[in-house]
Amino acid sequence: MSLRWKIFSLYLIILIISLALTGLYLYRYIERSYLDNVRVNNLMQANMVSNFVSRFVG
């Protein structure tokens, strides 16, 4: 009985650790892609503003 509980608890610990690592990896990936999208949107907005200004100035 105790051996079964040890194996079960070890399995649970490994499962929890793997879930935590997967969540951390997904969070990092989502954060990186979100920051890249924000950077791309900022660059696009800056290009739009510069085109808008140069159309009136030039």
C-alpha positions as protocol buffer text, in pm:
chain_id: "A"
residue {
  index: 1
  type: MET
  ca { x: 0 y: 0 z: 0 }
}
residue {
  index: 2
  type: SER
  ca { x: 274 y: 246 z: 92 }
}
residue {
  index: 3
  type: LEU
  ca { x: 474 y: 167 z: -221 }
}
residue {
  index: 4
  type: ARG
  ca { x: 168 y: 237 z: -433 }
}
residue {
  index: 5
  type: TRP
  ca { x: 118 y: 570 z: -258 }
}
residue {
  index: 6
  type: LYS
  ca { x: 486 y: 661 z: -309 }
}
residue {
  index: 7
  type: ILE
  ca { x: 461 y: 584 z: -682 }
}
residue {
  index: 8
  type: PHE
  ca { x: 133 y: 776 z: -706 }
}
residue {
  index: 9
  type: SER
  ca { x: 272 y: 1081 z: -523 }
}
residue {
  index: 10
  type: LEU
  ca { x: 587 y: 1074 z: -737 }
}
residue {
  index: 11
  type: TYR
  ca { x: 369 y: 1062 z: -1049 }
}
residue {
  index: 12
  type: LEU
  ca { x: 163 y: 1356 z: -921 }
}
residue {
  index: 13
  type: ILE
  ca { x: 475 y: 1560 z: -845 }
}
residue {
  index: 14
  type: ILE
  ca { x: 619 y: 1494 z: -1191 }
}
residue {
  index: 15
  type: LEU
  ca { x: 284 y: 1583 z: -1349 }
}
residue {
  index: 16
  type: ILE
  ca { x: 260 y: 1910 z: -1154 }
}
residue {
  index: 17
  type: ILE
  ca { x: 619 y: 2007 z: -1240 }
}
residue {
  index: 18
  type: SER
  ca { x: 567 y: 1932 z: -1608 }
}
residue {
  index: 19
  type: LEU
  ca { x: 243 y: 2132 z: -1610 }
}
residue {
  index: 20
  type: ALA
  ca { x: 418 y: 2425 z: -1441 }
}
residue {
  index: 21
  type: LEU
  ca { x: 705 y: 2415 z: -1691 }
}
residue {
  index: 22
  type: THR
  ca { x: 462 y: 2394 z: -1983 }
}
residue {
  index: 23
  type: GLY
  ca { x: 263 y: 2689 z: -1847 }
}
residue {
  index: 24
  type: LEU
  ca { x: 578 y: 2893 z: -1799 }
}
residue {
  index: 25
  type: TYR
  ca { x: 695 y: 2814 z: -2152 }
}
residue {
  index: 26
  type: LEU
  ca { x: 356 y: 2904 z: -2299 }
}
residue {
  index: 27
  type: TYR
  ca { x: 348 y: 3228 z: -2096 }
}
residue {
  index: 28
  type: ARG
  ca { x: 695 y: 3326 z: -2219 }
}
residue {
  index: 29
  type: TYR
  ca { x: 602 y: 3241 z: -2580 }
}
residue {
  index: 30
  type: ILE
  ca { x: 274 y: 3435 z: -2564 }
}
residue {
  index: 31
  type: GLU
  ca { x: 447 y: 3731 z: -2398 }
}
residue {
  index: 32
  type: ARG
  ca { x: 721 y: 3737 z: -2661 }
}
residue {
  index: 33
  type: SER
  ca { x: 476 y: 3714 z: -2952 }
}
residue {
  index: 34
  type: TYR
  ca { x: 254 y: 3982 z: -2791 }
}
residue {
  index: 35
  type: LEU
  ca { x: 550 y: 4216 z: -2750 }
}
residue {
  index: 36
  type: ASP
  ca { x: 654 y: 4152 z: -3110 }
}
residue {
  index: 37
  type: ASN
  ca { x: 301 y: 4234 z: -3227 }
}
residue {
  index: 38
  type: VAL
  ca { x: 299 y: 4555 z: -3022 }
}
residue {
  index: 39
  type: ARG
  ca { x: 638 y: 4652 z: -3165 }
}
residue {
  index: 40
  type: VAL
  ca { x: 516 y: 4584 z: -3521 }
}
residue {
  index: 41
  type: ASN
  ca { x: 198 y: 4784 z: -3459 }
}
residue {
  index: 42
  type: ASN
  ca { x: 400 y: 5075 z: -3321 }
}
residue {
  index: 43
  type: LEU
  ca { x: 627 y: 5068 z: -3627 }
}
residue {
  index: 44
  type: MET
  ca { x: 323 y: 5061 z: -3857 }
}
residue {
  index: 45
  type: GLN
  ca { x: 165 y: 5353 z: -3671 }
}
residue {
  index: 46
  type: ALA
  ca { x: 491 y: 5550 z: -3692 }
}
residue {
  index: 47
  type: ASN
  ca { x: 511 y: 5483 z: -4066 }
}
residue {
  index: 48
  type: MET
  ca { x: 149 y: 5589 z: -4111 }
}
residue {
  index: 49
  type: VAL
  ca { x: 209 y: 5910 z: -3915 }
}
residue {
  index: 50
  type: SER
  ca { x: 527 y: 5992 z: -4110 }
}
residue {
  index: 51
  type: ASN
  ca { x: 348 y: 5926 z: -4441 }
}
residue {
  index: 52
  type: PHE
  ca { x: 58 y: 6143 z: -4326 }
}
residue {
  index: 53
  type: VAL
  ca { x: 291 y: 6426 z: -4224 }
}
residue {
  index: 54
  type: SER
  ca { x: 507 y: 6403 z: -4535 }
}
residue {
  index: 55
  type: ARG
  ca { x: 196 y: 6412 z: -4754 }
}
residue {
  index: 56
  type: PHE
  ca { x: 98 y: 6748 z: -4605 }
}
residue {
  index: 57
  type: VAL
  ca { x: 450 y: 6891 z: -4571 }
}
residue {
  index: 58
  type: GLY
  ca { x: 589 y: 6766 z: -4899 }
}
